[in-house]
Coordinates of C-alpha atoms in Angstrom, one line a residue:
Chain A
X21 CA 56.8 30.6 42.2
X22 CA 56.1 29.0 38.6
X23 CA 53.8 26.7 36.7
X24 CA 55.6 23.6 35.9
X25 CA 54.7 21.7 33.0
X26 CA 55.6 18.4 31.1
X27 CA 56.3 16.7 27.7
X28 CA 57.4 20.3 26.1
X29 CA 60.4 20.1 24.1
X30 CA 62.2 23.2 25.6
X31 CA 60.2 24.4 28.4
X32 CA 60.1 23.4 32.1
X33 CA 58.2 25.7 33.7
X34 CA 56.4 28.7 33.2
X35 CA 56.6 32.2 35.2
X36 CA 53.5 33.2 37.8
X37 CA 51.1 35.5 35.6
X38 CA 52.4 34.5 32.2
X39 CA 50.0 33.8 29.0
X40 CA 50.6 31.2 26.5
X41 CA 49.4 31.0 22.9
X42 CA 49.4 27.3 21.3
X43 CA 49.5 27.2 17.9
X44 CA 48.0 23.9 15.7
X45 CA 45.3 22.4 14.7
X46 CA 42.9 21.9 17.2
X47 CA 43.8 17.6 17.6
X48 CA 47.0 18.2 18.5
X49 CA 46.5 21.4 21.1
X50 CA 43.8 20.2 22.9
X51 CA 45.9 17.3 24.5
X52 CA 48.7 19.6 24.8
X53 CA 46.8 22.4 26.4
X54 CA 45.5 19.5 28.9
X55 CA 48.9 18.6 30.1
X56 CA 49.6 21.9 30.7
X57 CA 47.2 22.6 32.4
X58 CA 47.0 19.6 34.3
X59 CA 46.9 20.8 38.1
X60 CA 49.7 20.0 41.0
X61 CA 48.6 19.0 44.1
X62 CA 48.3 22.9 45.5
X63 CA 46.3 24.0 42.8
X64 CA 43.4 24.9 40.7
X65 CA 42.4 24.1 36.9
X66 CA 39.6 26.1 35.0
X67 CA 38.7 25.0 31.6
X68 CA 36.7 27.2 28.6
X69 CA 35.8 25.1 26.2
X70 CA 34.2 26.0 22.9
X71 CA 35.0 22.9 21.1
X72 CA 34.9 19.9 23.8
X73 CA 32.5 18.3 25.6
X74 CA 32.8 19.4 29.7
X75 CA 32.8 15.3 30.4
X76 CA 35.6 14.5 27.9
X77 CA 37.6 17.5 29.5
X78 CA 37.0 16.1 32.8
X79 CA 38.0 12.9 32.1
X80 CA 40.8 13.6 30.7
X81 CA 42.4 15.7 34.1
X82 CA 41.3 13.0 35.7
X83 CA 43.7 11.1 33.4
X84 CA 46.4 13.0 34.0
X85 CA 46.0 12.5 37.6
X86 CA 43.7 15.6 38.6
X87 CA 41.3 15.4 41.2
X88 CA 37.4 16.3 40.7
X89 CA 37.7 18.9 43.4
X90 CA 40.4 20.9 41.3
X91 CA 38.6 21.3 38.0
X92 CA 36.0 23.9 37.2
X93 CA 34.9 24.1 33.2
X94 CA 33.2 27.0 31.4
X95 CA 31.4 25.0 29.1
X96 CA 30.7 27.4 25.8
X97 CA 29.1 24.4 23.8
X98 CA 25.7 25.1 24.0
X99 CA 25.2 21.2 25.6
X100 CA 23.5 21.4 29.2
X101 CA 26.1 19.1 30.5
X102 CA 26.0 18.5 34.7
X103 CA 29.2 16.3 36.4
X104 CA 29.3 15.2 39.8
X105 CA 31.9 16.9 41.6
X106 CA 32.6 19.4 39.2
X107 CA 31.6 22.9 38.8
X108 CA 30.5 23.2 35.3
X109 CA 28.8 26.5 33.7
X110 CA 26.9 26.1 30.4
X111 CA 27.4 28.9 28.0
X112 CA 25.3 29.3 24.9
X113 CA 28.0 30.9 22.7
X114 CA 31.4 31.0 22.5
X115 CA 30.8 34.4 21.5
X116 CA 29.4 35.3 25.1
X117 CA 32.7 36.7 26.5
X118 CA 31.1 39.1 29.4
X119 CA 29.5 35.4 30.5
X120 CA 33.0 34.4 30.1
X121 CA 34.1 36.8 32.3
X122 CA 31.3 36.4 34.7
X123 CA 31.5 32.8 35.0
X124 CA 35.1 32.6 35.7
X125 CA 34.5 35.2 38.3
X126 CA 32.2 33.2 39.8
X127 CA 33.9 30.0 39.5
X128 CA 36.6 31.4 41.7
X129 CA 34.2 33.6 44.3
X130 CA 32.7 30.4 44.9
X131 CA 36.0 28.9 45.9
X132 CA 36.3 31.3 48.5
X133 CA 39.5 30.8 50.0
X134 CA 41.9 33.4 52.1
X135 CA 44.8 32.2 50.6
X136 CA 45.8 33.2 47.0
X137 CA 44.4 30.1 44.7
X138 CA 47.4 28.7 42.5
X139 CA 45.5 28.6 39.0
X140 CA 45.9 27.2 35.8
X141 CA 43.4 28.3 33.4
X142 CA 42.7 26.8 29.8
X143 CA 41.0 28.9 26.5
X144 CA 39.9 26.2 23.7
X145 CA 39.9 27.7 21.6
X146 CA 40.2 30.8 20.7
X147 CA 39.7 30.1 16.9
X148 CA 36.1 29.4 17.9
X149 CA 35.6 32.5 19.7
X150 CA 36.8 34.4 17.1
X151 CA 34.4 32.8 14.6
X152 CA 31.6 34.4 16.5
X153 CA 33.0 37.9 17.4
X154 CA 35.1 40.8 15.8
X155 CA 38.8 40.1 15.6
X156 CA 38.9 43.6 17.2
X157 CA 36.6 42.6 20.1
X158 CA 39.0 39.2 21.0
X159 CA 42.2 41.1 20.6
X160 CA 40.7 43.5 23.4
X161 CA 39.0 40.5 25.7
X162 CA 42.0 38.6 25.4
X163 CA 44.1 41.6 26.7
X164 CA 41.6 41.8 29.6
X165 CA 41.8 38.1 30.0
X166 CA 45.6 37.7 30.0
X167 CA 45.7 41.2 32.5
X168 CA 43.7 39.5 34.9
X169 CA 45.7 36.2 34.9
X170 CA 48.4 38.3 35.2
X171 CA 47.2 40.0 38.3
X172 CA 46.0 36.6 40.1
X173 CA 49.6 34.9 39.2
X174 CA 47.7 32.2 37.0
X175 CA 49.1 30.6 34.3
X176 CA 46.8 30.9 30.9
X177 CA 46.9 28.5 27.9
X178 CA 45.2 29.5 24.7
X179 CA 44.7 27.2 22.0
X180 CA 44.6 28.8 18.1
X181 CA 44.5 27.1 14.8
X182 CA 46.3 29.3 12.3
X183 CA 44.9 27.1 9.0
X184 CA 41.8 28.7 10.2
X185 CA 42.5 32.2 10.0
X186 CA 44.1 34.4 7.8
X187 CA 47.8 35.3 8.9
X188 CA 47.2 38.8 9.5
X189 CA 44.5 37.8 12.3
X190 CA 47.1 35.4 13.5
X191 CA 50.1 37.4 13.6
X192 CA 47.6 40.6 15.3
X193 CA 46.2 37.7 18.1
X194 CA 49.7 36.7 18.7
X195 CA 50.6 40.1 20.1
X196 CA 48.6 39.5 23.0
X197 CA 50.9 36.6 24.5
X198 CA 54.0 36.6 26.6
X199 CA 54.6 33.5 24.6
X200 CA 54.0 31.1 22.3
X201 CA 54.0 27.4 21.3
X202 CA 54.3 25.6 18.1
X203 CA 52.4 22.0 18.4
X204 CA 52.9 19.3 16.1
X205 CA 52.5 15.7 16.6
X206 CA 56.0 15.1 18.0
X207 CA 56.6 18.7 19.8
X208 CA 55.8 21.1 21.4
X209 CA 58.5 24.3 21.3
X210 CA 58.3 27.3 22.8
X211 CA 59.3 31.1 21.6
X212 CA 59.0 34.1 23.8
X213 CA 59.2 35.2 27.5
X214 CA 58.3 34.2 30.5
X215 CA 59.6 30.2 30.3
X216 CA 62.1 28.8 32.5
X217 CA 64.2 26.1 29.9
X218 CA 65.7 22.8 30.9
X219 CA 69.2 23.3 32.6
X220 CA 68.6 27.0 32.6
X221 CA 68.5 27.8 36.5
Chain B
X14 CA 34.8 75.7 38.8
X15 CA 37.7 76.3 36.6
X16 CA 38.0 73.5 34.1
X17 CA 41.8 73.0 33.8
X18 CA 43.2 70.6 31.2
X19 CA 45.7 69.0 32.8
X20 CA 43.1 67.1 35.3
X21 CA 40.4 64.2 34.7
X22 CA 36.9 65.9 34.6
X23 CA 34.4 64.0 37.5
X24 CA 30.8 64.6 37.3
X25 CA 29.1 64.1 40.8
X26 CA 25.8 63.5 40.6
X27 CA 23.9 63.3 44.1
X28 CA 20.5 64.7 45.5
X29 CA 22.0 65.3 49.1
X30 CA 23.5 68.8 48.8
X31 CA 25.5 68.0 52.1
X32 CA 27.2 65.2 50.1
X33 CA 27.4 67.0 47.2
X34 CA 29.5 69.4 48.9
X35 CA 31.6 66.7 50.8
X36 CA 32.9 64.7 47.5
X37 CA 33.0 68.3 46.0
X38 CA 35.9 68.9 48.7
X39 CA 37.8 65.7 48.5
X40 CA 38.0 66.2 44.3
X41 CA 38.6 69.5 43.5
X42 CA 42.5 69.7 44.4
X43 CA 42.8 66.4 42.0
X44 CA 39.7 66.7 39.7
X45 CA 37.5 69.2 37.7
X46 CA 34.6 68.6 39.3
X47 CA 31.0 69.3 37.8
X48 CA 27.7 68.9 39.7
X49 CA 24.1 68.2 39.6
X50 CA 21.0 67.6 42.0
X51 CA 19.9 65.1 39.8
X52 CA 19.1 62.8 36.6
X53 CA 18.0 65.7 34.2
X54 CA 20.5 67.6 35.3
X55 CA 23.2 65.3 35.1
X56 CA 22.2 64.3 31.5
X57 CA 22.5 68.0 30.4
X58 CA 26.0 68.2 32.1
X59 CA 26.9 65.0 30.5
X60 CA 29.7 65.2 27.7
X61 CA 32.7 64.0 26.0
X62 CA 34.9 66.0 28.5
X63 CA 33.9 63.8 31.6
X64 CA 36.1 60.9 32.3
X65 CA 34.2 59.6 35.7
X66 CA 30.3 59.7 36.5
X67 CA 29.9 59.3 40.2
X68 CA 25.9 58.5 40.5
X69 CA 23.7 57.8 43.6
X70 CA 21.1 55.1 42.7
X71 CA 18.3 56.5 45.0
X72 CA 17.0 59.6 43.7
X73 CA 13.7 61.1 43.7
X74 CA 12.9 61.6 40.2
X75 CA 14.8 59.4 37.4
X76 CA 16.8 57.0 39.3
X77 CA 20.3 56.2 38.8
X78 CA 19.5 53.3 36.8
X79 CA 18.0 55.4 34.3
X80 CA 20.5 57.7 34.4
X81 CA 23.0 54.8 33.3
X82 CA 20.8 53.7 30.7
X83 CA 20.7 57.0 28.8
X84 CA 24.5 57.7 29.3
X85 CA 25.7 54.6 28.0
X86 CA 23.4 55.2 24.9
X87 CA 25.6 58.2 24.2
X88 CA 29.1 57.0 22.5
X89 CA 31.7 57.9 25.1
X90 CA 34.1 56.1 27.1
X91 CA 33.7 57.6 30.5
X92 CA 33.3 55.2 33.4
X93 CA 30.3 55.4 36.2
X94 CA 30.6 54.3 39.6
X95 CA 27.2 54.1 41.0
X96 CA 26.9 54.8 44.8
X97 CA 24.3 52.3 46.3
X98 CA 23.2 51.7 49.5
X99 CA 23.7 47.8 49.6
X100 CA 27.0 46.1 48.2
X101 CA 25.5 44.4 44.9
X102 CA 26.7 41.1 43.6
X103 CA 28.2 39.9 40.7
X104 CA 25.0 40.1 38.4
X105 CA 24.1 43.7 39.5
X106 CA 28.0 44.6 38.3
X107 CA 26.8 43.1 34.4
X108 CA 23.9 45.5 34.8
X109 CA 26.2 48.7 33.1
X110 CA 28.4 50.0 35.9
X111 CA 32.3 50.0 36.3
X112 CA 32.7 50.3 39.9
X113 CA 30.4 51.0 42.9
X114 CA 30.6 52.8 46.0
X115 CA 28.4 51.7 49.2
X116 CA 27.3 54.3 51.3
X117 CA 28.6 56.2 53.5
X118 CA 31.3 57.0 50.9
X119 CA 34.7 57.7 52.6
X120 CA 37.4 60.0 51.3
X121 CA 40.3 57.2 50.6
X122 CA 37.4 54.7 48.7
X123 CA 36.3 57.8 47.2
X124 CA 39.8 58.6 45.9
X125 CA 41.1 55.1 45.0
X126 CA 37.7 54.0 42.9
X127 CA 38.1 57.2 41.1
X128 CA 41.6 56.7 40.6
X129 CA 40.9 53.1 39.4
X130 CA 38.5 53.9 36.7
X131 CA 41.1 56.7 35.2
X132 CA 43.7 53.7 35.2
X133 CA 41.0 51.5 33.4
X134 CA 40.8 54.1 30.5
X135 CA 44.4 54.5 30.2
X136 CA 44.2 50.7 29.9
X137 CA 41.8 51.1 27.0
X138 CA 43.9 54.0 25.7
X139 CA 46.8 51.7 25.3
X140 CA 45.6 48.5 24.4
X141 CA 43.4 50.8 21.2
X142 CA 47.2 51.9 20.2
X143 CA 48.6 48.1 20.9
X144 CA 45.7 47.3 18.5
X145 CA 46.8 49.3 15.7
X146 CA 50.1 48.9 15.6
X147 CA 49.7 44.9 16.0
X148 CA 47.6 45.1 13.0
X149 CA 50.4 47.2 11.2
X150 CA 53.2 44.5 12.2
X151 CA 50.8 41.6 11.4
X152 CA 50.5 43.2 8.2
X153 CA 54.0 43.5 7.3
X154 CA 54.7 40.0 8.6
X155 CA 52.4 38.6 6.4
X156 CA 54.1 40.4 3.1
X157 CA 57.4 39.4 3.7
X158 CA 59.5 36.9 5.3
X159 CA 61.0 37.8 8.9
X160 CA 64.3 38.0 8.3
X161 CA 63.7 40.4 5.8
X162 CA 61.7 42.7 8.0
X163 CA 64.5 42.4 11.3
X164 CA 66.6 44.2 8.7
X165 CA 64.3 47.0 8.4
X166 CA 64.6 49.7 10.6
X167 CA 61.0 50.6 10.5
X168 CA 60.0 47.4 11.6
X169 CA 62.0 47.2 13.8
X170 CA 61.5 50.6 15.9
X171 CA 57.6 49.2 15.4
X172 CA 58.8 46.0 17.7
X173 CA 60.3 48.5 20.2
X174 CA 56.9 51.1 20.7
X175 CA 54.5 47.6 20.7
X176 CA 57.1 46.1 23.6
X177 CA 57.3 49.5 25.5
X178 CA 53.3 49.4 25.0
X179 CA 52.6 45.9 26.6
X180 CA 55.1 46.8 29.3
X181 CA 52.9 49.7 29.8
X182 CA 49.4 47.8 29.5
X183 CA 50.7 45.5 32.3
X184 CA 51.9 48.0 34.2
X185 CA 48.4 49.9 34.5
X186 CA 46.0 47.5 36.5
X187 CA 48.9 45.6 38.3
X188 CA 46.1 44.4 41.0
X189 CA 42.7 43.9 38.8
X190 CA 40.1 42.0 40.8
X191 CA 37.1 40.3 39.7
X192 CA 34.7 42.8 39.4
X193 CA 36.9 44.8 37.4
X194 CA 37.7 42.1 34.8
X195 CA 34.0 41.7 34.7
X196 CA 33.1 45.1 34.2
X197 CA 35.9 45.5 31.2
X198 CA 35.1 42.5 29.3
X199 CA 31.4 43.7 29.4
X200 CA 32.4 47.3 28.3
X201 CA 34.2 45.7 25.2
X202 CA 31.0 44.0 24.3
X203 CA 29.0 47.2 24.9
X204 CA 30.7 48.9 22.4
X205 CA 30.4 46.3 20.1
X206 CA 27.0 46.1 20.6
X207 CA 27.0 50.3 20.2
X208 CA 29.0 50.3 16.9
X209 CA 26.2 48.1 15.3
X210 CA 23.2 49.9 16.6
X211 CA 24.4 53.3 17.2
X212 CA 25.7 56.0 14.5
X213 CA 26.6 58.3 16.1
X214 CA 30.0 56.8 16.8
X215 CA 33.7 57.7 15.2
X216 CA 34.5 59.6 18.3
X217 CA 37.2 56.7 19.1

């Protein structure tokens, strides 16, 4: 099975398990991390925010045609925000990644269903994250992170915005992803493994 | 016991001799296996040798709780799966522990946690060489242009160890559940917390 995905310039789909880095500044990946992860009928959407409002993340799924009932948010904001419908756990920090962990756990435990959950799970960003923690720490939590995707046969997005780093942090986060996407206002292209490409069967 | 190289060291740490001397049976063909009857003692076995603490929670003296608190003070990365007596939930796995065992403890649960926590450390093993030799490549890709570097043998045999090292890292905990990604991403933030209160550390 696969992830499918719309609007990128050279991907259709992407592999069960597989992690994907986006690359831009953060106005052009955030809408672009929403349609990826935008859930199909069968599945599940989890959202960690650091840098959007839980409402405005909701509302936008719902744009894109997801139903209240598929959403869950991690909301690392530090806003108390409460949606009808929707699962939504406030985090004080970005920084806070065993509540990360815990939260997501949770999200999912709550769920409680026999069969395996088809998920699609969202990280922006991670440029905010790593402004509150080691570069060390997130290189580690997002090897954790990605090997737990992995496991459940998610699919992971990860938003980063390079002009906010210096290149060697870049280049060292980028290790951690099966693949990665360049975003720019007209495209979206992707490098690496994992991708099923248009035509390619 | 002999204490042979080649095999993980497991520290049991129980105040029921009978049990003692079950999980004593069921690890020593696979494990060195040390012993105590109890908190103190199992502080004064504790070193860097031990890869896996198995603790019971309910002990007369200093309880397994306490235990925990003092071992994780001490810079090591050996992992602790604490034998209760009621399964705890989600919080109670935040509280320090890696694993837990509910009791009564059988021989295949025994085994396979055991076995688990050994694969988490080879997890941390690998992803601590990933680490450096990302940082190396990130280095190098930052000083000179790509096409440059594909050219260089050097660089290039460092692609080759990173890609053998992720297929590795994924290869190690195939099947991690919940409370394992819990327990991991709270380790990494223990020792973060450790390396700025603690100085005892450079053991890693």
């Amino acid at each position: 099975m696969s992830y499918r995905v719309d609007g990128f310039e050279n991907a259709i789909s992407f592999d069960d398990g597989v992690s994907l880095l986006m690359n831009g500044t953060s106005n052009t990946t955030t809408p672009r991390l929403l349609d990826a992860i935008t859930p199909e009928d069968d599945e599940q959407a989890v959202v960690i925010t650091t840098n959007t409002g839980a409402e405005t993340i909701v509302n936008e799924l719902e744009r894109r045609g997801a139903v209240r009932e598929q959403i869950g948010i991690i909301d690392c904001t530090n806003t108390d925000s409460e949606i009808e419908g929707v699962p939504v756990r406030n985090l004080k920090s970005p920084g806070d990644l065993t509540g990360i962990s815990l939260e997501f756990a949770k999200l999912f435990h709550d769920k409680h269903s026999d069969d395996p959950i088809r998920a699609r799970i969202g990280f922006a960003s991670v440029s905010t994250a790593l402004m509150y923690t080691e570069l060390r720490t997130i290189f580690r939590f997002l090897h954790v992170f990605t090997a737990r995707i992995r496991s459940g046969n998610m699919f992971g997005v990860f938003s980063l915005d390079p002009t906010m780093h210096d290149e060697k942090a870049h280049n060292t986060i980028r290790a951690v992803f099966d693949c990665e996407a360049k975003v720019n206002e007209s495209e979206v292209k992707v490098t690496g493994t994992g991708f099923q490409q248009q035509g390619v069967l | 016991m002999a204490d042979r190289d080649d095999q993980p060291t497991v520290l049991v740490v129980e105040d029921e001799h009978a049990l003692v001397e079950l999980y004593v049976r069921w690890l020593e063909n696979d494990y060195t296996v040390l012993t105590a009857g109890g908190g103190e003692e199992a502080l004064e076995q504790f070193d860097e040798r031990i890869d896996v603490v198995l603790l019971d929670r309910l002990m007369p003296g200093m309880s397994g709780d306490e235990v925990l608190e003092k071992l994780r003070k001490q810079v090591s990365n050996c992992k602790v799966a604490m034998v209760t007596a009621v399964e705890p939930d989600f919080d109670v796995i935040s509280m320090g522990f890696d694993d837990y065992l509910t009791k009564p403890v059988e021989r295949e649960e025994l085994l396979e946690t055991i076995q688990r926590l050994l694969s988490r450390t080879q997890f941390d093993d690998i992803e601590q060489e990933l680490y450096a030799l990302s940082s190396k490549q990130a280095a190098l890709r930052s000083s000179k242009p790509i096409e440059e570097l594909e050219e260089n043998e050097e660089f290039r045999e460092l692609q080759r160890r990173i890609e053998e090292l992720r297929t590795r890292l994924n290869a190690t905990l195939p099947d991690m559940d919940d409370d394992e990604f819990v327990a991991m991403v709270r380790d990494i933030e223990g020792d973060t917390d450790g390396t700025d209160t603690d100085v005892s550390g450079g053991s890693k």
